[in-house]
XYZ file of C-alpha atoms in Angstrom:
283
model
C -31.346 -3.429 6.910
C -33.231 -3.874 10.162
C -34.281 -7.545 10.472
C -37.570 -6.664 12.157
C -38.466 -4.237 9.374
C -37.693 -6.852 6.695
C -39.907 -9.421 8.449
C -42.755 -6.915 8.661
C -42.600 -6.403 4.895
C -43.115 -10.126 4.352
C -45.895 -10.248 6.937
C -47.700 -7.292 5.356
C -47.564 -8.641 1.816
C -51.059 -8.523 0.219
C -52.897 -11.755 1.035
C -53.775 -12.457 -2.607
C -50.123 -12.207 -3.679
C -48.878 -14.132 -0.653
C -51.406 -16.892 -1.240
C -50.303 -17.200 -4.893
C -46.641 -17.412 -3.840
C -47.341 -20.094 -1.254
C -49.529 -22.076 -3.668
C -46.655 -22.147 -6.145
C -44.247 -23.290 -3.444
C -46.683 -26.011 -2.364
C -47.212 -27.336 -5.898
C -43.599 -27.009 -7.085
C -42.133 -29.676 -4.842
C -41.574 -32.869 -6.815
C -40.354 -35.254 -4.120
C -41.217 -36.011 -0.521
C -37.915 -35.018 1.224
C -38.328 -31.373 0.124
C -41.745 -30.923 1.710
C -39.897 -29.119 4.493
C -40.129 -25.989 2.328
C -43.869 -25.858 2.992
C -43.276 -26.266 6.725
C -40.623 -23.531 6.631
C -43.119 -21.134 5.053
C -45.521 -21.774 7.920
C -42.813 -20.722 10.364
C -42.178 -17.272 8.878
C -44.928 -15.467 10.776
C -48.548 -15.776 11.909
C -49.924 -14.463 8.598
C -47.996 -17.029 6.566
C -48.972 -19.782 8.984
C -52.689 -19.008 8.634
C -52.539 -19.041 4.831
C -50.504 -22.265 4.774
C -53.170 -23.852 6.990
C -55.777 -22.826 4.407
C -53.760 -24.343 1.555
C -52.413 -27.512 3.158
C -55.457 -29.589 4.041
C -56.337 -33.293 3.742
C -57.053 -34.468 0.160
C -60.748 -34.749 1.022
C -60.877 -30.957 1.452
C -58.086 -29.609 -0.745
C -57.682 -32.137 -3.596
C -53.973 -31.871 -2.853
C -51.370 -34.284 -1.505
C -48.721 -32.405 0.432
C -47.335 -34.832 2.999
C -46.948 -38.646 2.973
C -49.759 -39.058 5.523
C -52.152 -37.714 2.867
C -51.549 -40.865 0.804
C -53.602 -42.866 3.291
C -56.346 -40.288 3.735
C -59.561 -40.435 1.652
C -59.740 -38.489 -1.582
C -62.174 -35.636 -2.296
C -65.925 -36.310 -2.104
C -67.111 -34.169 -4.996
C -64.766 -35.215 -7.785
C -62.011 -37.604 -8.819
C -58.427 -36.727 -7.897
C -56.387 -37.136 -11.081
C -53.136 -39.105 -11.040
C -51.130 -41.158 -13.510
C -48.885 -44.229 -13.414
C -45.695 -44.758 -15.405
C -44.525 -48.326 -15.957
C -40.908 -49.442 -16.370
C -41.049 -52.950 -17.804
C -37.293 -53.366 -17.561
C -37.223 -53.096 -13.773
C -40.850 -54.104 -13.137
C -41.336 -50.789 -11.345
C -44.442 -48.581 -11.320
C -44.427 -44.877 -10.448
C -47.477 -42.956 -9.218
C -47.688 -39.199 -9.834
C -50.234 -36.549 -8.922
C -51.354 -34.667 -12.037
C -50.594 -30.948 -11.815
C -52.601 -30.032 -14.904
C -55.506 -31.337 -16.973
C -53.090 -32.829 -19.522
C -53.108 -36.619 -19.754
C -49.344 -36.652 -19.281
C -47.205 -34.091 -17.491
C -44.261 -34.081 -15.137
C -46.542 -34.446 -12.134
C -45.610 -34.748 -8.474
C -44.084 -38.076 -7.453
C -46.160 -39.876 -4.815
C -45.323 -43.581 -4.682
C -43.367 -46.334 -6.395
C -43.966 -50.082 -6.463
C -41.751 -52.935 -7.636
C -42.716 -56.472 -8.494
C -41.008 -59.345 -6.663
C -41.741 -62.949 -7.610
C -41.847 -65.488 -4.778
C -42.136 -69.295 -5.011
C -45.824 -69.255 -4.039
C -46.901 -65.656 -4.638
C -45.981 -62.281 -6.113
C -45.387 -59.147 -4.039
C -45.533 -55.514 -5.102
C -43.533 -53.530 -2.547
C -44.918 -49.981 -2.259
C -42.557 -47.233 -1.135
C -42.186 -43.465 -0.835
C -38.651 -43.809 -2.235
C -38.306 -45.043 -5.814
C -34.612 -45.815 -5.271
C -34.983 -47.995 -2.182
C -37.654 -50.670 -2.543
C -37.369 -52.753 0.604
C -39.548 -53.680 3.565
C -36.649 -52.629 5.794
C -36.717 -49.088 4.431
C -38.314 -46.239 6.375
C -40.051 -45.344 3.114
C -41.930 -48.681 2.983
C -45.677 -48.136 3.485
C -47.257 -51.421 2.382
C -47.517 -54.078 -0.291
C -49.848 -55.886 -2.650
C -49.633 -59.689 -2.652
C -51.177 -62.047 -5.186
C -51.618 -65.784 -4.896
C -49.704 -68.146 -7.191
C -52.400 -68.082 -9.896
C -52.778 -64.302 -9.822
C -56.509 -64.562 -9.106
C -56.597 -63.225 -5.546
C -54.925 -60.124 -4.159
C -54.405 -58.794 -0.641
C -53.333 -55.252 0.229
C -51.178 -54.950 3.352
C -50.699 -51.707 5.214
C -47.742 -51.287 7.554
C -50.328 -50.993 10.340
C -51.674 -54.535 10.397
C -54.144 -56.046 10.935
C -56.837 -53.323 10.715
C -55.778 -51.724 7.432
C -55.993 -54.834 5.317
C -58.244 -55.638 2.381
C -58.912 -58.569 0.071
C -59.336 -58.375 -3.680
C -60.587 -61.129 -5.950
C -59.907 -60.798 -9.666
C -61.941 -62.615 -12.304
C -60.993 -63.521 -15.882
C -64.556 -63.902 -17.133
C -64.365 -60.994 -19.581
C -61.750 -59.229 -21.666
C -63.481 -55.857 -21.458
C -62.124 -55.044 -18.052
C -60.634 -56.818 -15.068
C -63.586 -57.274 -12.690
C -62.683 -56.841 -9.061
C -64.374 -57.048 -5.712
C -62.750 -55.091 -2.923
C -63.735 -55.264 0.733
C -62.116 -55.091 4.189
C -60.818 -58.405 5.502
C -63.123 -58.184 8.532
C -66.478 -58.567 6.798
C -68.401 -58.190 10.070
C -67.780 -54.463 10.184
C -70.722 -52.182 9.400
C -68.635 -49.845 7.237
C -67.686 -52.511 4.721
C -67.003 -51.155 1.237
C -67.562 -53.324 -1.828
C -66.442 -52.079 -5.237
C -67.414 -53.679 -8.527
C -66.930 -52.876 -12.175
C -69.232 -50.335 -13.679
C -71.158 -52.002 -16.494
C -70.059 -51.146 -20.024
C -72.597 -49.785 -22.522
C -73.038 -50.777 -26.138
C -71.850 -48.057 -28.543
C -73.866 -48.215 -31.754
C -71.434 -46.227 -33.901
C -68.336 -48.072 -32.750
C -70.159 -51.409 -32.475
C -68.481 -52.343 -29.201
C -68.939 -52.218 -25.442
C -67.539 -49.002 -23.969
C -67.027 -47.143 -20.705
C -67.154 -43.352 -20.495
C -63.871 -42.141 -19.027
C -64.650 -38.509 -19.947
C -61.481 -38.186 -22.009
C -59.151 -39.578 -19.353
C -58.475 -42.836 -21.240
C -57.512 -42.870 -24.919
C -56.197 -46.385 -25.656
C -58.319 -49.545 -25.631
C -56.917 -52.089 -23.196
C -58.077 -55.057 -21.131
C -56.564 -53.210 -18.164
C -59.046 -50.319 -18.352
C -61.728 -50.337 -15.657
C -64.088 -48.237 -13.548
C -65.131 -49.240 -10.033
C -68.283 -48.039 -8.293
C -69.624 -48.761 -4.811
C -72.392 -51.276 -4.215
C -75.051 -50.840 -1.509
C -74.247 -52.842 1.614
C -76.343 -53.542 4.719
C -79.336 -51.611 3.469
C -77.486 -48.489 2.377
C -79.032 -46.539 -0.473
C -78.256 -47.440 -4.056
C -75.331 -45.337 -5.303
C -75.777 -43.059 -8.283
C -74.957 -44.624 -11.634
C -72.040 -42.294 -12.310
C -70.497 -42.468 -8.842
C -67.159 -43.889 -9.961
C -64.826 -44.398 -6.995
C -61.785 -45.421 -9.029
C -60.991 -45.458 -12.723
C -57.852 -46.651 -14.457
C -56.911 -46.731 -18.113
C -54.221 -46.566 -20.751
C -53.227 -43.344 -22.524
C -49.908 -44.378 -24.093
C -47.090 -46.875 -24.025
C -46.395 -47.616 -20.360
C -48.555 -44.654 -19.299
C -51.890 -44.964 -17.479
C -54.270 -42.575 -15.726
C -55.538 -43.329 -12.215
C -58.362 -41.213 -10.798
C -59.891 -41.833 -7.379
C -62.190 -40.233 -4.831
C -63.654 -40.691 -1.354
C -63.748 -43.081 0.484
C -60.524 -44.697 -0.773
C -57.015 -43.253 -0.491
C -54.210 -42.867 -3.023
C -52.410 -45.840 -1.456
C -55.471 -48.075 -1.770
C -56.206 -46.910 -5.319
C -52.597 -47.514 -6.391
C -52.608 -51.016 -4.909
C -55.845 -51.906 -6.703
C -54.477 -50.636 -10.019
C -51.266 -52.627 -9.568
C -53.360 -55.792 -9.640
C -54.205 -55.009 -13.276
C -50.544 -55.401 -14.218
C -50.296 -58.856 -12.662
C -49.957 -61.927 -14.867
C -52.906 -64.245 -14.349
C -51.737 -67.843 -14.715
C -55.319 -69.130 -14.634
C -56.154 -67.159 -17.802
C -53.132 -68.242 -19.819
């Protein structure tokens, strides 16, 4: 068969069918090293390249995470990007997946892994693109979460220090949620972002304080929380339901993590990891 004729058949495939094929290829990849399949599709011809460019966009525009760089790009503005975390207590490892369906638990697309390492004066959570190689020397290393000895203060470190660094202070004042304050380390910047717990509401029928996770959390836990932005430097008051990050339990060692603009998947994952930390001051 003439090679040029065969290529023209692929190039002239109906756009609707071609788009569906490429969407399936984009969503079927489960691990980072195989993302080259998406790039290979873009190299077939101009038609394929144009459609791939429509599909593969930053999370803020596509609600998709295709390449590792997307992990440090802001999430979508209009809605929460749904993910989930699996915990392995035996190895103290946490796995972040992108949800591929509306189900609370599915196979998902692997995004990140983190492992807990105890130090004499602190605890580190090494965050990596490779679940099998958790080391700062690895090319897959993208950052870490560090807590102080008491487990009351957390700092997120990006591999690009010092500008991509943030401080988190965790309080033990309530058992409803784990209150947090999150802000960039350089508090003089005008674009400072402060996140605080969304206030729980009293549920008359259940006779308890509750948060509305819209079905994304099914198990009561002290780890469950919702974070919303606070007005800073005269900015307008955010809407009551503008949740930036929510995290909650849905089963044994299974948790949902949903986030949106302006934080990234990496930042959201690091914040949620702080909920797994043992707080010496509260024991």
